[in-house]
mmCIF file of C-alpha atoms (C1' of nucleotides) in Angstrom:
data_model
loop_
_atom_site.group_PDB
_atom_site.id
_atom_site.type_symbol
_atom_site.label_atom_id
_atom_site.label_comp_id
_atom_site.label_asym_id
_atom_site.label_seq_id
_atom_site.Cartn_x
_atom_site.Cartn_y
_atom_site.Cartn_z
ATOM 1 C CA UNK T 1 77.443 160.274 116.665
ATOM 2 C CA UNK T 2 80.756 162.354 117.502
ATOM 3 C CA UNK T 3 80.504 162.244 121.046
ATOM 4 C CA UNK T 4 83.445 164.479 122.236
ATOM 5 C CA UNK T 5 85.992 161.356 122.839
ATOM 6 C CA UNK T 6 85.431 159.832 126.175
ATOM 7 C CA UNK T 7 88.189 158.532 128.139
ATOM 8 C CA UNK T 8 87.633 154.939 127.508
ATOM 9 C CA UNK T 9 87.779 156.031 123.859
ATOM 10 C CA UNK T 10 91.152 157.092 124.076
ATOM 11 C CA UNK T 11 91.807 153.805 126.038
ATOM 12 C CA UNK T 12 90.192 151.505 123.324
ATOM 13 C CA UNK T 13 91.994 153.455 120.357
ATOM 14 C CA UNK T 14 95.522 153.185 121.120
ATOM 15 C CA UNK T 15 97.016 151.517 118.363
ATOM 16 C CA UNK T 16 98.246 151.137 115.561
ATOM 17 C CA UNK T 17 99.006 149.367 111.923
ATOM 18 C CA UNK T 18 96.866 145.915 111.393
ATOM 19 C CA UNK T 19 98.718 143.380 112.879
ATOM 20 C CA UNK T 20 99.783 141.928 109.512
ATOM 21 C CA UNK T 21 101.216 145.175 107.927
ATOM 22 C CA UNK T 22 104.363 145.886 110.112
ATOM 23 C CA UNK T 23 105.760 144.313 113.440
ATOM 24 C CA UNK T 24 104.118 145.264 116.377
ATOM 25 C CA UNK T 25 106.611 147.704 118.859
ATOM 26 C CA UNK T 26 107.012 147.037 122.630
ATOM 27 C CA UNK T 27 104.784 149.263 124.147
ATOM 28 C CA UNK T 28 101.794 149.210 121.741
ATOM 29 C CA UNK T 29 102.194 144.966 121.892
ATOM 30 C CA UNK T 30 101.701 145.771 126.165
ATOM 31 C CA UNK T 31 98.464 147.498 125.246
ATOM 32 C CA UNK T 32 96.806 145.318 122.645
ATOM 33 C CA UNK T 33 97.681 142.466 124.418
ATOM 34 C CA UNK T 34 96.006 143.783 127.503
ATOM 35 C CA UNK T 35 92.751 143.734 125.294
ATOM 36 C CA UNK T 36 93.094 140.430 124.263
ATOM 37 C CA UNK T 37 94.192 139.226 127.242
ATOM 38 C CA UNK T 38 89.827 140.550 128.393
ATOM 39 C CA UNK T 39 88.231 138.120 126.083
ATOM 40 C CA UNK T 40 90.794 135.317 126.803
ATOM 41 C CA UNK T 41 88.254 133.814 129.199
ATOM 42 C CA UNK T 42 84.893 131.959 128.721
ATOM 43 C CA UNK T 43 83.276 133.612 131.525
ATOM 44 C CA UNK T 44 84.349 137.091 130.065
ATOM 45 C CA UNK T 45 84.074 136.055 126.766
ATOM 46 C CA UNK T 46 80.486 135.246 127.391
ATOM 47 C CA UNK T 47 79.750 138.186 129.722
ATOM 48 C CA UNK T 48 80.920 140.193 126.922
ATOM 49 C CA UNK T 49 78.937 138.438 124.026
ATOM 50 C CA UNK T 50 76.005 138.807 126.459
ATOM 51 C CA UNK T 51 76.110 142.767 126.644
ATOM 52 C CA UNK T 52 77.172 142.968 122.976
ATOM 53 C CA UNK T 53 74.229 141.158 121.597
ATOM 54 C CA UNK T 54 71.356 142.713 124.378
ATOM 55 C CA UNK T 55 68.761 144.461 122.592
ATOM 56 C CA UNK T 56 69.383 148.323 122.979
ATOM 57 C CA UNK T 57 73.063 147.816 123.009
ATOM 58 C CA UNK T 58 73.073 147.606 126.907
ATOM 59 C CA UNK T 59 72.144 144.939 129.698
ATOM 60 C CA UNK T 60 71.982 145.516 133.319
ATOM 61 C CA UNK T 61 74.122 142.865 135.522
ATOM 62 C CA UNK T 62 71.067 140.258 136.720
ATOM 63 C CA UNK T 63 70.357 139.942 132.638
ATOM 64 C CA UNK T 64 73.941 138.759 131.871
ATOM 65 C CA UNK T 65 75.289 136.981 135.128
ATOM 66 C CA UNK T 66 73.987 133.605 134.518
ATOM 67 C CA UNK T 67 77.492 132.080 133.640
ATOM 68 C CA UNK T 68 77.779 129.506 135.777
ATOM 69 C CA UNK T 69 79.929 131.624 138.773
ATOM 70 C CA UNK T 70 79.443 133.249 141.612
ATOM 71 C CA UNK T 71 78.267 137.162 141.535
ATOM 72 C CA UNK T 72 81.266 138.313 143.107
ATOM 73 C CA UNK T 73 82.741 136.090 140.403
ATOM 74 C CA UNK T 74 80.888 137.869 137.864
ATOM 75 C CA UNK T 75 81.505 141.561 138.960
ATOM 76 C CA UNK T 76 85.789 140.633 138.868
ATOM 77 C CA UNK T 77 85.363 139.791 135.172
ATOM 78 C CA UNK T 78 82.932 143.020 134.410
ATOM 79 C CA UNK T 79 85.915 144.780 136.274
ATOM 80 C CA UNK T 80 88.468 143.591 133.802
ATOM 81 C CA UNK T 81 86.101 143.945 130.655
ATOM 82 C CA UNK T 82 86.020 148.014 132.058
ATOM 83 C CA UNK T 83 89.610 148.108 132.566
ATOM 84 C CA UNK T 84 90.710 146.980 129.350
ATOM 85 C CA UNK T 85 88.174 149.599 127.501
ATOM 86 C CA UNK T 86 85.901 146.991 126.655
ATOM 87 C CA UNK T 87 82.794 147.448 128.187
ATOM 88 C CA UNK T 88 81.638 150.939 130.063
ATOM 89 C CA UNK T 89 78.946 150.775 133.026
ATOM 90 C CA UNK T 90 76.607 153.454 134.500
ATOM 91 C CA UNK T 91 74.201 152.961 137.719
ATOM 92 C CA UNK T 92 70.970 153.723 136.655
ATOM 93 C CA UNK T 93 68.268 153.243 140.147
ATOM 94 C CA UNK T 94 69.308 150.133 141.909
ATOM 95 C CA UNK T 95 71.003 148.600 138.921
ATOM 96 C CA UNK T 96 73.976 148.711 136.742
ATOM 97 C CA UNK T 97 74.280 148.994 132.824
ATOM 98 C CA UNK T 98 77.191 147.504 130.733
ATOM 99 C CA UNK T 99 77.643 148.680 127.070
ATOM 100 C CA UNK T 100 80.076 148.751 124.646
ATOM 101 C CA UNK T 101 82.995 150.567 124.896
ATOM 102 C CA UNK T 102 81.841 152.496 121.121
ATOM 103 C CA UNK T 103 85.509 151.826 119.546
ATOM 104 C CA UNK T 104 86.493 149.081 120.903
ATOM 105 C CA UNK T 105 85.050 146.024 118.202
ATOM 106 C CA UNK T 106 86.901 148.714 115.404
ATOM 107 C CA UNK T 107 89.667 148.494 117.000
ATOM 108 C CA UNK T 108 90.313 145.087 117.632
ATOM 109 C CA UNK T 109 88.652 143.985 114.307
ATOM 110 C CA UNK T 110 91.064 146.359 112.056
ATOM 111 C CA UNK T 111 93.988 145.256 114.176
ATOM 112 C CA UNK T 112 93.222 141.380 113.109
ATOM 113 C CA UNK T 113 92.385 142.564 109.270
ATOM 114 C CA UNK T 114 93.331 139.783 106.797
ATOM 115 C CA UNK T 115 96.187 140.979 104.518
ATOM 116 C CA UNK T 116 94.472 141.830 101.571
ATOM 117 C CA UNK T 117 91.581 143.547 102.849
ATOM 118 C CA UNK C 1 101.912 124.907 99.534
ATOM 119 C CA UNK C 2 98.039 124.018 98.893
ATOM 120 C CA UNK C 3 97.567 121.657 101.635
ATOM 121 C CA UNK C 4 94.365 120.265 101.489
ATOM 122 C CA UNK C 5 92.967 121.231 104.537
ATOM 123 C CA UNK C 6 95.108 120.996 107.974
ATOM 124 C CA UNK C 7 94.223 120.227 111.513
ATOM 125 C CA UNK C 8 94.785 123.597 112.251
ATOM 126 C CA UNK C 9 92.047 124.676 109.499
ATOM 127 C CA UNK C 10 89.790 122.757 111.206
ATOM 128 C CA UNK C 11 90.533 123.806 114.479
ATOM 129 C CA UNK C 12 90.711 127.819 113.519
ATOM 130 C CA UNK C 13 87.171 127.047 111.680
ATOM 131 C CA UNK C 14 84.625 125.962 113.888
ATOM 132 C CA UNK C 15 83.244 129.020 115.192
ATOM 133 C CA UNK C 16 80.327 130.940 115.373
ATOM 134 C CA UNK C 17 77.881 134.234 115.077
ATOM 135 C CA UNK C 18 79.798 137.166 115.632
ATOM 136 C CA UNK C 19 79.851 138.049 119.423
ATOM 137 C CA UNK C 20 77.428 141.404 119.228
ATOM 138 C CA UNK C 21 74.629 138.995 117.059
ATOM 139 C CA UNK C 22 73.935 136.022 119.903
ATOM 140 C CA UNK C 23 75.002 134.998 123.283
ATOM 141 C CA UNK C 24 78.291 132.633 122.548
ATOM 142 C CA UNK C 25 77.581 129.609 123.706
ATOM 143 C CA UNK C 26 79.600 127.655 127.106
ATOM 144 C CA UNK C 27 81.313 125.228 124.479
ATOM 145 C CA UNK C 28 82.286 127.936 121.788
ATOM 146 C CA UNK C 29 83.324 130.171 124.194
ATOM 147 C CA UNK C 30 85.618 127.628 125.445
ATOM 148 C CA UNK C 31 87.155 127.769 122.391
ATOM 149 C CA UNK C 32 87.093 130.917 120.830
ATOM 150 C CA UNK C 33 88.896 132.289 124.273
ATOM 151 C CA UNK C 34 91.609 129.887 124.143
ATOM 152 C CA UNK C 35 92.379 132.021 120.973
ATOM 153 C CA UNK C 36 92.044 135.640 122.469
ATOM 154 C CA UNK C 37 94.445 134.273 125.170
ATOM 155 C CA UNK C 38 96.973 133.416 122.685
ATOM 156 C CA UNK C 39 97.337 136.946 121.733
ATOM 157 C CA UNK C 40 97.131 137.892 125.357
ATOM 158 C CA UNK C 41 100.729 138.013 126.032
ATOM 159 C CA UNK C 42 103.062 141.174 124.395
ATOM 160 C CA UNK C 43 105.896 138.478 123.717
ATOM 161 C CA UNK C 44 103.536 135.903 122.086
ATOM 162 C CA UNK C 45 101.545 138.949 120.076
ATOM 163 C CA UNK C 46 104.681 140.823 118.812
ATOM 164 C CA UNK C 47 106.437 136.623 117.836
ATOM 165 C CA UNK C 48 102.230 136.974 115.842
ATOM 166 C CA UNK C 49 102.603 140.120 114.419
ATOM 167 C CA UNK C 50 106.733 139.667 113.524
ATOM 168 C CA UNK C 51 105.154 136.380 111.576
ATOM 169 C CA UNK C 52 101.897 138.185 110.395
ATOM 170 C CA UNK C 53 104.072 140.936 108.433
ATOM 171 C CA UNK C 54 107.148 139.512 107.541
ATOM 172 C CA UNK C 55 107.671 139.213 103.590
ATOM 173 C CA UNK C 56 106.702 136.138 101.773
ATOM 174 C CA UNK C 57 103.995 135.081 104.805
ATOM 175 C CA UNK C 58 106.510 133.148 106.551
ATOM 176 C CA UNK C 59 109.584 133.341 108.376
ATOM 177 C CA UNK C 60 112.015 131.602 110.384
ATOM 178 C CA UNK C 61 112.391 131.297 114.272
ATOM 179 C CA UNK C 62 115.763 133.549 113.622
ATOM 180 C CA UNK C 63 114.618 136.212 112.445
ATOM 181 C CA UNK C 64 111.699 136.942 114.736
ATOM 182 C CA UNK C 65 112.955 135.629 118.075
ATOM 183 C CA UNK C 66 114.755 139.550 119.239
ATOM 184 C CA UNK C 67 111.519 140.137 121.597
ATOM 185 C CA UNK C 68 113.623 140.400 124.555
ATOM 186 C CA UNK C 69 112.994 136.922 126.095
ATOM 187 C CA UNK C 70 115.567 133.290 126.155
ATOM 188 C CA UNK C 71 115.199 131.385 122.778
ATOM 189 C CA UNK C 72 113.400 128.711 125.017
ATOM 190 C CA UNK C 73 110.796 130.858 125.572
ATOM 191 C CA UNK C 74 110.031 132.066 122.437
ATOM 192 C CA UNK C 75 109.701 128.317 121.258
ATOM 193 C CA UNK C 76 107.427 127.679 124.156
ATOM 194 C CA UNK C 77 104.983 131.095 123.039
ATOM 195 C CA UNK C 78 105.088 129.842 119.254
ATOM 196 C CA UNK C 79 103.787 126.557 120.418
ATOM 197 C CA UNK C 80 101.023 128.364 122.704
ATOM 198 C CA UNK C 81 100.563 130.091 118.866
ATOM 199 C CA UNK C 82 100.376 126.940 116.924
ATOM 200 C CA UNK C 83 98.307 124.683 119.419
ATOM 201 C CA UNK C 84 95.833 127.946 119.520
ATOM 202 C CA UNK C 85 95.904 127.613 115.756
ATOM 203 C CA UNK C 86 96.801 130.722 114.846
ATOM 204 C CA UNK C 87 100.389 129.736 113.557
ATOM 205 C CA UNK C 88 101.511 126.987 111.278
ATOM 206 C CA UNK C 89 105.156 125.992 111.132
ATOM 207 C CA UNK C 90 107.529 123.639 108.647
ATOM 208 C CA UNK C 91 110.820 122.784 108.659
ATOM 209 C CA UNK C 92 113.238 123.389 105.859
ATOM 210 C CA UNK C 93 116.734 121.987 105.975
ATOM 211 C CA UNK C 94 118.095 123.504 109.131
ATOM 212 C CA UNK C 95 115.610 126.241 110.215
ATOM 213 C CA UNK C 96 111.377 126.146 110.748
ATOM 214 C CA UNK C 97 109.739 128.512 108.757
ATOM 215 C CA UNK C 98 106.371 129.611 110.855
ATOM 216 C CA UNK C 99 103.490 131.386 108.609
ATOM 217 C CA UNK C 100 99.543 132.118 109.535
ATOM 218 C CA UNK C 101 97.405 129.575 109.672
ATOM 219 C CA UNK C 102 94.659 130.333 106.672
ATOM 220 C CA UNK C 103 91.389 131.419 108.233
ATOM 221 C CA UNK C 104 93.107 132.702 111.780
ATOM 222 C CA UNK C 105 92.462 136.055 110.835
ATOM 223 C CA UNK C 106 89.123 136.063 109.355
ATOM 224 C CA UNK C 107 87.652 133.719 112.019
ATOM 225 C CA UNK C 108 88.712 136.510 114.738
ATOM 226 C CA UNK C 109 88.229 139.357 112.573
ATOM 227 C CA UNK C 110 84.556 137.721 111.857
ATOM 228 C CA UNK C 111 83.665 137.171 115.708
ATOM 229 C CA UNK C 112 84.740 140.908 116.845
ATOM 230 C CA UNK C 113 82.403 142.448 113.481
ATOM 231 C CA UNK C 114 81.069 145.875 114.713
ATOM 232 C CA UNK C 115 77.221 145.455 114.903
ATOM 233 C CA UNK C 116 75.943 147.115 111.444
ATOM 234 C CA UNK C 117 78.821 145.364 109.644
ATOM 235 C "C1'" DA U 1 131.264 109.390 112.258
ATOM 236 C "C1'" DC U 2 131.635 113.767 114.193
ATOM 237 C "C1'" DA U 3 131.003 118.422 115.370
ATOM 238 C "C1'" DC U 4 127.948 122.322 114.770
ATOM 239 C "C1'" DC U 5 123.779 125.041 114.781
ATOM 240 C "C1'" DG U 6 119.318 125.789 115.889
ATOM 241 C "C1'" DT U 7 114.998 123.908 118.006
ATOM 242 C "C1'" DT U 8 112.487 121.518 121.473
ATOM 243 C "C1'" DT U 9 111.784 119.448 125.984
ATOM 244 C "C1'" DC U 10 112.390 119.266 131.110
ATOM 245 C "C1'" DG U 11 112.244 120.782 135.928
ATOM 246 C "C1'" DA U 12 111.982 124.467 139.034
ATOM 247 C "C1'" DT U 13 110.322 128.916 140.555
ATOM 248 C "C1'" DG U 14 108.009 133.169 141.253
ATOM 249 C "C1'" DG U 15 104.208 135.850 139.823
ATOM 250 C "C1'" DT U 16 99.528 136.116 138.028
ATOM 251 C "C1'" DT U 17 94.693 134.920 137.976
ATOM 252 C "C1'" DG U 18 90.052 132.699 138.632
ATOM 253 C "C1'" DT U 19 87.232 131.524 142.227
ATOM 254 C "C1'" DC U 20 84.798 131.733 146.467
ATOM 255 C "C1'" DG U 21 82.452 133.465 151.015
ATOM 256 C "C1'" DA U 22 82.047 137.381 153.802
ATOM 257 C "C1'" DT U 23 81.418 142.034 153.995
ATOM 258 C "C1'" DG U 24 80.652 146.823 152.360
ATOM 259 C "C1'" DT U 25 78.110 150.397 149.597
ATOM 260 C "C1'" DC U 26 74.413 152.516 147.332
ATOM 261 C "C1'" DG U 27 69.684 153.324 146.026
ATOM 262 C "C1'" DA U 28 64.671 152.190 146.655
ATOM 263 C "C1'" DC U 29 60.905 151.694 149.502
ATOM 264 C "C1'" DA U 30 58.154 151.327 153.627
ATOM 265 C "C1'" DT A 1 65.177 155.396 159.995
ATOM 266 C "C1'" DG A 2 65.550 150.652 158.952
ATOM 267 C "C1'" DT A 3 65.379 146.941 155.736
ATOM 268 C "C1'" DC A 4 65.916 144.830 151.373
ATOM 269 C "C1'" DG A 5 67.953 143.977 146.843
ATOM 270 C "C1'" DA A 6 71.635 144.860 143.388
ATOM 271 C "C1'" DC A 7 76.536 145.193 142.808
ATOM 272 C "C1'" DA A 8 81.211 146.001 144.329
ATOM 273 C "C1'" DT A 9 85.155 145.135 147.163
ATOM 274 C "C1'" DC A 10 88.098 142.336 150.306
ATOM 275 C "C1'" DG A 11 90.919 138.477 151.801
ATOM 276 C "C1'" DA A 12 92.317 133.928 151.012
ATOM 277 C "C1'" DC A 13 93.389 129.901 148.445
ATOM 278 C "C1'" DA A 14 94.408 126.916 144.546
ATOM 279 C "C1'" DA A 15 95.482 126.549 139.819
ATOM 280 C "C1'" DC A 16 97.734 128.302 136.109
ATOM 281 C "C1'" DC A 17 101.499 130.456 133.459
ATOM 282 C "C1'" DA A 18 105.742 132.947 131.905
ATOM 283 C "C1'" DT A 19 110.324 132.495 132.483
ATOM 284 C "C1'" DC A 20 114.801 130.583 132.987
ATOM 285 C "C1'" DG A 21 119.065 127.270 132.681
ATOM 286 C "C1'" DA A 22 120.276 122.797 131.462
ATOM 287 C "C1'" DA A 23 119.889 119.099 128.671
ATOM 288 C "C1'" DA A 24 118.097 116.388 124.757
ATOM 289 C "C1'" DC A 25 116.904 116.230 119.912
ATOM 290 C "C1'" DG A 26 117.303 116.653 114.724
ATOM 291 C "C1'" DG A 27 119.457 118.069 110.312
ATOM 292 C "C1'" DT A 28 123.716 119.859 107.854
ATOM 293 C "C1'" DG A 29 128.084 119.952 106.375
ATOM 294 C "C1'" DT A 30 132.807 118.224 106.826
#
DNA sequence: ACACCGTTTCGATGGTTGTCGATGTCGACA
DNA sequence: TGTCGACATCGACAACCATCGAAACGGTGT
């Protein structure tokens, strides 16, 4: 625990109130959306389930990639899944490892809490 | 209130394992992503959020459409809301009151669990 | 019936995005 | 050093999408 607050941290934890408690502002909507926007496609959305679900909380690309596209295909949606602060990656030999981003479920859970609780 | 079940239940309910326990399936995925991509626009997630937390779980197209874009437009993003079945909407006399469809929230909040719980 | 207010639909347009094949990069291994 | 395998990037194309103005629609109140 308490790693020292990596970058994609502070990209995955930008926001803000629950979406229910109190409108959304401008910028912070430009953000969020941008996150949603990652997992608004199958192929990603899979991809993304894929790593999420691997045993040891990481995958390297030839585990994941069978989704039906191209590889090239598949390394423009990894791409996005980084740049939104989804998913990190790190070259380990001749292959690459996608994780987790670690806040990046909170986030978008809490953001999407029911009213209540 | 109490209705007994709406299309929009049904199609806000199917879904699945949470995304870090199994591999989504194609068909799920499908699905599931056409709702991430409903909140993947800042106009259509702040018109969400304006709904999500206004008093009394509803409100009318009036008082939520000031997010910057023509009134046509905001129409056309509620629909994109409601068809995604995220947003339910009723008329009353001259204005249409739109509120959250029931399980919306939980559904999403559900599939984007952190792994331990 | 009519005029008014607010919502929805329509058609057009410019920008975004998913997809591919070809090519480039990086590490392993001989 | 040269080759191979795993991924990433590039360039191009087609499909999609957000946005707008104009016009049609649907209730309300006079």
């Amino acid at each position: 625990m308490s790693n020292p607050r990596s970058l994609l941290d502070v990209v995955a934890t930008p926001c803000c109130a629950p979406l229910t408690r109190s409108p959304i502002g401008e910028t912070d909507a430009e953000r969020v959306a941008a996150m949603f926007r990652a997992l608004g496609d199958p192929v990603r959305l899979r991809l993304f389930s894929n790593v999420a679900s691997a045993e040891g909380g990481e995958a390297c690309v030839c585990d994941i990639q069978d989704v039906g596209v191209s590889q090239p295909t598949v390394s423009h949606h990894l791409r996005k899944l980084r740049e939104a602060g989804l998913l990190e990656s790190e070259r380990r030999g001749s292959w690459v490892y996608y994780r987790l981003a670690p806040s990046a479920l909170r986030v978008m859970s809490d953001l999407l809490a029911p009213v209540d609780g």
